[in-house]
Amino acid sequence: MTETLLLLVAGLVVIAASTVVGPRLGVAAPLLLVAVGVGASFLPALDSVEIDPELILAGVLPPLLYSSAVSMPAMNFRREFGAISGLSVLLVVASSLLLGLFFSLALPDLGFAWGVALGAIVSPTDAVATSIVKQTSVSRRVVAMLDGESLLNDATALVLLRTAIVATAASFSFWGAVGSFAYSVVVAVVIGLVVGAVNLAVRRRLTDPTVNTVISFAVPFLASVPAGAVGASGLVAAVVAGLVTGVRGPRELSPQSRLSDGQNWRTVELVLEGAVFLTMGLQIRSIVIAVEQDHAGLAPALLIAVGALVLTVLVRAAYVAPLLRVLAARARHAESMRPRVRDMHERISTSEGTQESFAEMNRGRRTPSPRALDQFARRVTQGLADIEYFRAQPLGWRDGTAVVWAGMRGAVTVAAAQTLPDDTPQRPVLVLIAYAVAALSLLVQGGTIGPLLRRIAAPVDEEAAHRQTESERRRLVVLLRDTAATVPGGEAVRDAARRIGERPEQDAGQDAGQDADADLDDDARRARIDAAVRHTLAVLAAQRAALLDARDAGTFDADVLAESLADLDASEIAIRLRGRVPHEPTTSRRGRPEQPPHDPKVTDS
């Protein structure tokens, strides 16, 4: 028991040290962890480490994917969903089939189905690339595409892996495999939606951020376990639950709960990913020994891994090139629709104009309800914002190069390789090939992508970019100011503040009672301070709802919006940390703040 605890502590220390030291040495932290694991495997106590594949598949991957889904920027994910879905589904399927053919030819006794299984293992890309790409001047559209791809293609690859393994045990049916794939995904999506909604419904009623975070740790398993029990993809269910939580969470959960979630989930993510690479290194020695005993040697397996990596890059390039042309054609079509959409957007500023535009689009076939008109107005606003987004950030060959070369393999490939059944033909060889592809990908692509992108990056007008960002911030300031003016009670609160000697611009959470007028008793002073706090919280809630509406419509830059939301959260947390909150403004089911009750001690003063 003591030895196990010491190993766990040592593992945590190594993971933390590699994360800090790796970038300083110019080495990716995952590669450093693999190297440490290989070195540790020569210790007598660690020379025969075995990891249960189900622990990786059911215990490590669901929380990793859930965490990534929660942090996915909803607006950019929606805009790039067409490209993301193609990269994470079509490209994975195509790569798996072509790699399956390659592996079946390179390993004659393997068979096509097992070749496809290995192809599915090495097909998904890893999120390691995104952190490197973000340090360059590459388009934010590329970052969004890589983020989304690394999130969704894991689930696609593992569903395909399971389908291929099933196909090896019985006569293969193409339509049967397609049906199994569709069932696995559709049922998992439904389960993920339900779990995500129930998760928010429960957690929004809890006020303790610590308890909230503890429950969040259970959510990926509450989605993945039932999905797996009915033959669906637990990973898809975990991803969908994470997306629901990430999109709706800012409307449903308190800033304290979301801050606690973010900090704790980043720690969980670091530990789990680090553990995967560390155990990968620990197992390489035993796998190499098994390959030497059961196969002609290491050289053929490593040569096959090199060929597989080259093939993945070529297939990816062959897919991305036409994808860019399709995206460019869609952008041109959107540009042609811009005058009409802009005209509609100008007309929906009035109710009459909204009705006219709605009738024009629907050819007057039905009388719209107020809700239908509201939804139509939001779609028009969203459509115009999307057109401006694609117009401002066209994708060129540099972006295509970044998408191709950033397609690195990593933790999912390593984890999936360990889930191969024990009776898999030439299992040690297949696992070694998967490990080698992941390691070579991180070494070659991860070590060169930064310099490559900096070399081919288009010149950037830093001053123009700064002006654009400042313009976005000024627009947001106007939105926040106008929103604050719509919350009733502000004049009364400012008047009450003046009566007790508190400056209007003073933070509502500060104790202003020290400067109170002597003619006011303690109860009246506390009531006015409490009213100021309630009003400030109501303003922050209204501003947050306005920002989230703007996020959904896409009318502001995603990064600037995230900064403003973080500022609002920090302001609310600061108020709550300074002292008691007399009445917390509740949140309606639509995510809009309900106004605080009328306080005669304030408004009648």
XYZ file of C-alpha atoms in Angstrom:
605
model
C 0.000 0.000 0.000
C 2.796 2.397 0.894
C 4.578 1.658 -2.389
C 1.388 2.392 -4.355
C 0.932 5.729 -2.595
C 4.550 6.651 -3.225
C 4.155 5.816 -6.922
C 1.019 7.975 -7.160
C 2.754 10.902 -5.483
C 5.801 10.474 -7.711
C 3.560 10.377 -10.772
C 1.848 13.652 -9.834
C 5.205 15.329 -9.221
C 6.561 14.103 -12.556
C 3.462 15.324 -14.422
C 3.709 18.774 -12.848
C 7.469 18.997 -13.435
C 7.168 17.933 -17.087
C 4.483 20.545 -17.702
C 6.781 23.265 -16.359
C 10.151 22.034 -17.657
C 9.043 20.804 -21.097
C 8.337 24.218 -22.668
C 11.581 25.627 -21.227
C 13.529 22.840 -22.912
C 11.599 23.240 -26.148
C 10.136 19.748 -25.761
C 6.425 18.948 -25.690
C 5.401 17.844 -22.197
C 3.781 14.607 -23.489
C 7.057 13.522 -25.103
C 8.942 14.294 -21.906
C 6.465 12.181 -19.930
C 6.888 9.296 -22.366
C 10.657 9.504 -21.992
C 10.370 9.535 -18.189
C 8.041 6.564 -18.365
C 10.460 4.612 -20.540
C 13.287 5.319 -18.119
C 11.152 4.352 -15.124
C 10.190 1.064 -16.781
C 13.733 -0.208 -16.144
C 13.152 0.006 -12.394
C 12.423 -3.460 -10.929
C 9.151 -2.293 -9.357
C 7.854 -0.965 -12.695
C 9.224 -3.432 -15.225
C 5.869 -5.141 -15.882
C 3.193 -2.463 -15.598
C -0.174 -3.433 -17.099
C -3.107 -1.056 -17.494
C -6.675 -2.335 -17.781
C -7.946 -1.076 -21.165
C -11.433 -0.510 -19.749
C -9.944 1.871 -17.191
C -8.672 4.041 -20.032
C -11.796 3.786 -22.176
C -14.415 4.178 -19.430
C -12.479 6.022 -16.721
C -10.094 8.434 -18.451
C -11.509 9.410 -21.846
C -15.068 10.470 -20.804
C -13.900 13.168 -18.340
C -11.204 14.362 -20.747
C -13.681 14.791 -23.597
C -16.332 16.280 -21.323
C -13.888 18.888 -20.008
C -12.817 19.854 -23.531
C -16.453 20.154 -24.628
C -17.370 22.446 -21.718
C -14.552 24.876 -22.567
C -15.307 24.899 -26.313
C -16.267 28.460 -27.502
C -19.903 27.967 -28.521
C -20.045 30.725 -31.137
C -16.967 29.634 -33.097
C -17.955 25.976 -32.786
C -21.341 26.727 -34.367
C -19.831 28.756 -37.192
C -17.225 26.166 -38.085
C -19.444 23.136 -37.457
C -19.567 22.199 -41.145
C -15.782 21.994 -41.389
C -15.467 20.417 -37.925
C -17.990 17.679 -38.659
C -16.262 16.843 -41.937
C -12.825 16.672 -40.311
C -14.063 14.675 -37.332
C -16.301 12.207 -39.190
C -15.616 11.971 -42.924
C -11.855 12.358 -42.637
C -11.620 9.861 -39.754
C -13.648 7.271 -41.669
C -11.641 7.789 -44.865
C -8.324 7.668 -43.010
C -9.335 4.528 -41.130
C -10.320 2.682 -44.299
C -7.191 3.681 -46.234
C -4.949 2.918 -43.273
C -6.789 -0.388 -42.853
C -5.877 -1.314 -46.414
C -2.290 -0.225 -45.811
C -1.962 -2.221 -42.581
C -3.555 -5.322 -44.098
C -0.977 -5.208 -46.917
C 1.963 -4.426 -44.639
C 0.956 -7.167 -42.167
C -0.400 -9.963 -44.409
C -1.794 -12.090 -41.571
C -3.676 -9.200 -40.004
C -6.793 -8.912 -42.177
C -8.708 -5.852 -43.348
C -11.058 -5.553 -40.339
C -8.191 -5.502 -37.822
C -6.368 -3.107 -40.143
C -9.344 -0.748 -39.996
C -9.355 -1.090 -36.203
C -5.715 0.012 -36.065
C -6.488 2.745 -38.599
C -9.254 4.054 -36.340
C -6.776 4.127 -33.450
C -4.227 6.308 -35.265
C -6.729 8.515 -37.143
C -7.927 11.005 -34.470
C -5.907 14.142 -33.837
C -5.011 15.466 -30.399
C -5.601 18.830 -28.730
C -1.844 19.186 -28.053
C -1.527 20.950 -31.394
C -3.953 23.717 -30.501
C -1.848 25.129 -27.677
C 1.118 25.395 -30.046
C -0.916 26.913 -32.874
C -2.377 29.578 -30.568
C 1.132 30.970 -30.040
C 1.377 31.910 -33.729
C -0.504 34.437 -35.857
C -2.647 31.748 -37.497
C -6.304 32.561 -38.114
C -8.689 32.067 -35.202
C -10.852 30.062 -37.594
C -8.072 27.477 -37.817
C -7.862 27.308 -34.022
C -11.632 26.803 -33.788
C -11.535 24.033 -36.402
C -8.679 22.221 -34.669
C -10.371 22.570 -31.268
C -13.624 21.138 -32.556
C -11.969 18.375 -34.534
C -9.866 17.145 -31.628
C -13.020 17.064 -29.518
C -15.349 15.146 -31.832
C -13.059 12.897 -33.842
C -12.095 10.926 -30.721
C -15.654 9.695 -30.350
C -15.927 8.919 -34.076
C -12.689 6.945 -34.086
C -13.608 4.905 -31.023
C -17.078 4.094 -32.363
C -15.410 2.986 -35.596
C -12.863 0.973 -33.601
C -15.626 -0.891 -31.789
C -17.499 -1.485 -35.061
C -14.340 -2.884 -36.678
C -13.668 -5.205 -33.721
C -17.247 -6.507 -33.896
C -16.816 -7.072 -37.624
C -13.854 -9.377 -36.971
C -16.013 -11.734 -34.920
C -18.766 -12.296 -37.520
C -19.511 -11.947 -41.193
C -19.113 -8.300 -42.089
C -22.114 -6.336 -43.360
C -21.533 -2.842 -44.658
C -25.080 -1.635 -44.012
C -25.082 -3.418 -40.687
C -21.954 -1.497 -39.727
C -23.510 1.798 -40.903
C -26.655 1.065 -38.907
C -24.636 0.189 -35.813
C -22.627 3.396 -36.181
C -25.769 5.521 -36.601
C -27.493 3.888 -33.628
C -24.426 4.372 -31.458
C -24.208 8.066 -32.260
C -27.906 9.001 -32.259
C -28.727 7.266 -28.966
C -25.597 8.747 -27.376
C -26.598 12.259 -28.505
C -30.045 11.858 -26.931
C -28.576 10.580 -23.660
C -26.001 13.370 -23.624
C -28.680 16.031 -24.152
C -30.787 14.647 -21.316
C -27.855 14.324 -18.906
C -26.600 17.813 -19.762
C -30.030 19.350 -19.155
C -30.596 17.466 -15.886
C -27.078 18.376 -14.762
C -27.822 22.093 -15.109
C -31.306 21.777 -13.610
C -29.826 20.235 -10.459
C -26.688 22.315 -10.126
C -28.388 25.693 -10.623
C -30.239 25.065 -7.353
C -27.043 24.496 -5.374
C -25.263 27.466 -3.823
C -22.065 25.745 -2.645
C -19.456 25.919 -5.481
C -17.534 22.978 -4.007
C -20.587 20.702 -4.054
C -21.353 21.951 -7.555
C -17.918 20.960 -8.782
C -18.106 17.545 -7.114
C -21.344 16.860 -8.993
C -19.719 18.014 -12.237
C -17.092 15.284 -11.812
C -19.891 12.710 -12.016
C -21.559 14.149 -15.130
C -19.339 12.528 -17.818
C -19.867 9.130 -16.219
C -23.602 9.698 -15.782
C -23.664 10.185 -19.558
C -21.150 7.556 -20.696
C -22.126 4.605 -18.497
C -25.841 4.449 -19.461
C -24.943 5.019 -23.110
C -22.479 2.141 -23.035
C -25.051 -0.065 -21.294
C -27.486 0.262 -24.225
C -24.814 -0.218 -26.884
C -24.304 3.457 -27.721
C -21.108 5.507 -27.563
C -20.336 6.651 -24.045
C -17.803 9.126 -25.386
C -20.305 10.819 -27.697
C -22.727 11.078 -24.773
C -20.029 12.665 -22.581
C -19.146 15.154 -25.342
C -22.775 16.186 -25.878
C -23.335 16.587 -22.124
C -20.230 18.791 -22.037
C -21.407 20.930 -24.949
C -24.804 21.467 -23.292
C -23.091 22.427 -20.044
C -20.656 24.762 -21.800
C -23.361 26.584 -23.773
C -25.996 26.866 -21.034
C -23.727 26.958 -17.986
C -23.103 30.732 -17.967
C -26.862 31.308 -17.874
C -27.633 28.671 -15.262
C -24.644 28.444 -12.908
C -23.225 31.091 -10.582
C -19.839 32.701 -11.324
C -18.355 31.025 -8.235
C -19.455 27.581 -9.449
C -18.089 28.142 -12.939
C -14.789 29.473 -11.597
C -14.476 26.449 -9.309
C -15.346 24.126 -12.192
C -12.780 25.685 -14.492
C -9.904 25.535 -12.022
C -10.600 21.992 -10.852
C -11.285 20.568 -14.298
C -8.034 22.005 -15.646
C -6.248 20.108 -12.889
C -8.123 16.895 -13.684
C -7.329 17.300 -17.371
C -3.635 17.824 -16.690
C -3.404 14.788 -14.419
C -5.365 12.417 -16.677
C -3.556 13.366 -19.897
C -0.212 13.219 -18.119
C -1.048 9.813 -16.666
C -1.881 8.466 -20.137
C 1.497 9.498 -21.575
C 3.385 8.389 -18.482
C 1.826 4.919 -18.580
C 2.513 4.836 -22.313
C 6.219 5.167 -21.594
C 6.046 2.593 -18.801
C 4.549 -0.001 -21.139
C 6.779 0.559 -24.166
C 9.598 -1.625 -22.801
C 7.345 -4.634 -22.212
C 5.723 -4.140 -25.628
C 9.121 -3.999 -27.325
C 10.144 -7.215 -25.579
C 6.920 -8.907 -26.673
C 7.422 -7.760 -30.272
C 10.977 -9.087 -30.320
C 9.725 -12.461 -29.099
C 6.674 -12.740 -31.376
C 7.759 -10.879 -34.487
C 10.659 -10.491 -36.880
C 11.932 -7.466 -34.932
C 11.370 -3.822 -34.187
C 12.509 -2.412 -37.520
C 9.502 -3.634 -39.562
C 7.027 -2.318 -36.982
C 8.732 1.099 -36.834
C 8.904 1.255 -40.637
C 5.158 0.554 -40.815
C 4.561 3.318 -38.251
C 6.529 5.801 -40.397
C 4.522 4.794 -43.454
C 1.261 5.156 -41.541
C 2.201 8.651 -40.342
C 3.099 9.750 -43.887
C -0.187 8.316 -45.161
C -2.222 10.159 -42.526
C -0.632 13.459 -43.538
C -1.247 12.805 -47.249
C -4.870 11.789 -46.708
C -5.406 14.847 -44.533
C -3.928 17.133 -47.184
C -6.062 15.501 -49.873
C -9.164 16.194 -47.781
C -8.328 19.717 -46.594
C -7.584 21.076 -50.092
C -11.136 20.564 -51.450
C -12.569 21.504 -48.045
C -11.022 24.967 -48.377
C -12.550 25.320 -51.844
C -15.987 24.377 -50.513
C -15.648 26.855 -47.637
C -14.558 29.575 -50.085
C -17.587 28.862 -52.297
C -19.899 29.112 -49.289
C -18.269 32.378 -48.287
C -18.843 33.794 -51.789
C -22.495 32.736 -51.655
C -22.859 34.355 -48.244
C -21.256 37.528 -49.602
C -23.816 37.625 -52.421
C -26.597 37.414 -49.814
C -25.102 40.170 -47.680
C -27.059 43.155 -49.122
C -30.388 41.358 -48.692
C -29.597 40.203 -45.155
C -28.326 43.664 -44.202
C -31.548 45.204 -45.516
C -33.588 42.756 -43.415
C -31.456 43.523 -40.383
C -32.143 47.233 -40.758
C -35.879 46.598 -41.099
C -36.181 44.374 -38.013
C -35.365 47.359 -35.821
C -39.145 47.953 -35.800
C -41.952 45.452 -35.241
C -43.573 46.390 -38.563
C -40.332 45.813 -40.422
C -39.865 42.457 -38.706
C -43.323 41.347 -39.786
C -42.698 42.487 -43.369
C -39.371 40.641 -43.531
C -40.931 37.530 -42.012
C -43.771 37.595 -44.560
C -41.247 38.060 -47.358
C -39.230 35.037 -46.279
C -42.294 32.845 -45.706
C -44.317 34.263 -48.615
C -47.106 35.221 -46.263
C -48.216 31.622 -45.744
C -48.910 32.030 -42.024
C -49.456 34.670 -39.386
C -46.380 34.820 -37.151
C -46.579 34.642 -33.392
C -44.511 37.051 -31.274
C -42.145 34.193 -30.450
C -41.708 33.333 -34.137
C -40.955 36.977 -34.910
C -38.391 37.101 -32.103
C -36.692 33.943 -33.365
C -36.703 35.289 -36.925
C -35.092 38.557 -35.811
C -32.377 36.641 -33.969
C -31.694 34.452 -37.018
C -31.310 37.524 -39.208
C -28.927 39.146 -36.722
C -26.979 35.915 -36.428
C -26.864 35.444 -40.197
C -25.465 38.925 -40.804
C -22.879 38.464 -38.051
C -21.790 35.145 -39.586
C -21.424 36.731 -43.023
C -19.236 39.487 -41.571
C -17.182 36.880 -39.682
C -16.437 34.793 -42.785
C -15.855 37.937 -44.843
C -13.274 39.250 -42.379
C -11.384 35.947 -42.063
C -11.086 34.140 -45.411
C -9.084 30.918 -45.395
C -6.074 30.591 -47.694
C -3.280 28.121 -48.388
C -1.432 29.154 -45.219
C -4.453 28.227 -43.129
C -4.796 24.946 -45.000
C -1.153 24.152 -44.301
C -1.735 24.835 -40.617
C -4.783 22.542 -40.518
C -2.857 19.731 -42.238
C 0.365 19.906 -40.237
C -1.384 20.492 -36.905
C -3.101 17.103 -37.166
C -0.974 15.415 -34.503
C -1.751 12.161 -32.734
C -1.556 11.877 -28.976
C -3.392 10.758 -25.862
C -6.431 9.228 -27.575
C -4.288 7.116 -29.894
C -2.281 5.854 -26.929
C -5.382 5.139 -24.862
C -7.312 3.498 -27.694
C -4.399 1.183 -28.525
C -4.593 -0.235 -25.020
C -8.270 -1.148 -25.508
C -7.501 -3.751 -28.185
C -8.713 -7.178 -26.959
C -6.139 -9.642 -25.702
C -6.913 -12.046 -28.580
C -6.132 -9.434 -31.228
C -3.770 -10.884 -33.868
C -0.229 -9.548 -33.357
C -1.491 -7.264 -30.566
C 1.991 -6.198 -29.310
C 2.926 -5.148 -32.842
C -0.265 -3.148 -33.317
C 0.126 -1.397 -29.976
C 3.757 -0.595 -30.741
C 2.787 0.814 -34.160
C 0.127 3.021 -32.567
C 2.558 4.234 -29.896
C 5.224 4.923 -32.510
C 2.807 6.889 -34.705
C 1.804 9.028 -31.736
C 5.393 9.603 -30.620
C 6.658 10.383 -34.146
C 3.729 12.713 -34.762
C 4.412 14.683 -31.582
C 8.140 14.736 -32.281
C 8.102 15.639 -35.982
C 4.930 17.706 -36.332
C 4.904 19.085 -32.800
C 8.556 20.082 -33.017
C 8.226 21.878 -36.358
C 4.722 23.359 -36.467
C 5.654 26.517 -34.554
C 8.600 27.502 -36.790
C 6.661 26.420 -39.913
C 3.654 28.604 -39.160
C 5.825 31.553 -38.210
C 7.691 31.193 -41.496
C 4.614 31.019 -43.747
C 2.415 33.403 -41.729
C 1.013 36.331 -43.669
C 2.054 39.820 -42.516
C -0.214 41.090 -39.763
C -1.118 44.749 -39.289
C -0.839 44.864 -35.500
C -2.102 48.429 -35.316
C -5.226 47.632 -37.351
C -5.890 44.552 -35.237
C -5.542 46.632 -32.075
C -7.956 49.241 -33.426
C -10.460 46.527 -34.280
C -10.228 45.056 -30.789
C -10.655 48.453 -29.160
C -13.657 49.138 -31.383
C -15.228 45.875 -30.245
C -14.602 46.785 -26.607
C -16.183 50.204 -27.032
C -19.270 48.620 -28.584
C -19.471 46.243 -25.639
C -19.169 49.135 -23.185
C -22.142 50.811 -24.877
C -24.129 47.560 -24.707
C -23.359 47.114 -21.007
C -24.181 50.741 -20.211
C -27.491 50.613 -22.077
C -28.371 47.320 -20.404
C -27.628 48.716 -16.942
C -29.968 51.636 -17.642
C -32.876 49.222 -18.199
C -32.675 47.807 -14.652
C -35.157 49.743 -12.473
C -34.227 51.228 -9.139
C -30.895 52.782 -10.046
C -31.874 56.382 -9.323
C -33.368 55.430 -5.969
C -30.246 53.508 -4.996
C -27.973 56.397 -5.948
C -30.166 58.773 -3.987
C -30.035 56.482 -0.948
C -26.257 56.212 -1.314
C -25.937 59.988 -1.238
C -28.094 60.117 1.878
C -25.725 57.839 3.805
C -22.559 59.466 2.476
C -21.621 56.757 -0.032
C -20.197 57.810 -3.374
C -22.349 56.490 -6.270
C -19.338 54.997 -8.021
C -18.314 53.135 -4.862
C -18.538 49.357 -5.061
C -21.891 48.126 -3.807
C -20.215 45.482 -1.699
C -18.287 47.988 0.461
C -19.510 48.926 3.910
C -20.650 52.511 3.518
C -22.149 52.685 6.980
C -19.067 54.324 8.471
C -19.926 57.621 6.715
C -23.648 57.444 7.420
C -25.656 60.460 8.341
C -26.209 60.531 12.086
C -29.943 61.093 11.589
C -30.334 57.592 10.055
C -30.681 54.601 12.311
C -28.775 51.367 11.700
C -31.766 49.552 10.191
C -32.347 52.243 7.567
C -28.647 52.375 6.715
C -28.415 48.597 6.347
C -31.574 48.521 4.242
C -30.140 51.058 1.814
C -26.814 49.269 1.560
C -28.642 45.996 0.988
C -30.710 47.629 -1.736
C -27.546 48.896 -3.428
C -26.093 45.392 -3.394
C -29.299 43.911 -4.793
C -29.409 46.486 -7.563
C -25.759 45.930 -8.498
C -26.286 42.170 -8.693
C -29.381 42.703 -10.819
C -27.376 44.932 -13.168
C -24.597 42.337 -13.442
C -27.152 39.597 -14.161
C -28.802 41.710 -16.883
C -25.438 42.539 -18.438
C -24.414 38.879 -18.395
C -27.660 37.903 -20.144
C -27.035 40.609 -22.764
C -23.501 39.362 -23.382
C -24.695 35.778 -23.719
C -27.380 36.871 -26.176
C -24.639 38.628 -28.137
C -22.551 35.435 -27.946
C -25.382 33.363 -29.381
C -25.994 35.922 -32.125
C -22.280 36.228 -32.897
C -22.347 40.018 -32.981
C -19.056 40.467 -31.106
C -15.593 38.955 -31.202
C -15.506 35.747 -29.126
C -12.313 36.655 -27.249
C -13.532 40.152 -26.336
C -16.836 38.676 -25.178
C -15.018 36.137 -23.017
C -12.995 38.943 -21.415
C -16.131 40.931 -20.616
C -17.917 37.904 -19.183
C -14.895 37.211 -16.994
C -14.929 40.837 -15.793
C -18.604 40.568 -14.841
C -17.963 37.314 -13.021
C -15.039 38.858 -11.140
C -17.174 41.838 -10.104
C -19.945 39.617 -8.780
C -17.546 37.318 -6.954
C -15.837 40.336 -5.361
C -19.183 41.653 -4.080
C -20.104 38.280 -2.607
C -16.720 37.864 -0.962
C -16.914 41.255 0.796
C -19.938 40.399 2.889
C -23.488 39.233 3.051
C -25.790 39.343 0.036
C -29.289 40.208 1.256
C -31.231 38.884 -1.699
C -29.767 37.024 -4.664
C -31.453 37.847 -7.985
C -32.819 34.613 -9.361
C -32.447 33.512 -12.948
C -35.368 32.618 -15.141
C -35.381 29.502 -17.294
C -34.547 31.675 -20.309
C -31.431 32.909 -18.520
C -32.672 36.450 -17.908
C -32.457 38.052 -14.463
C -35.625 38.589 -12.484
C -35.771 42.064 -10.928
C -35.311 42.448 -7.153
C -38.438 43.199 -5.142
C -39.600 46.715 -4.395
C -38.022 48.098 -1.222
C -40.083 50.979 0.241
C -37.233 51.953 2.584
C -35.220 52.928 -0.471
C -37.631 54.116 -3.124
C -39.763 56.135 -0.714
C -36.891 57.959 0.978
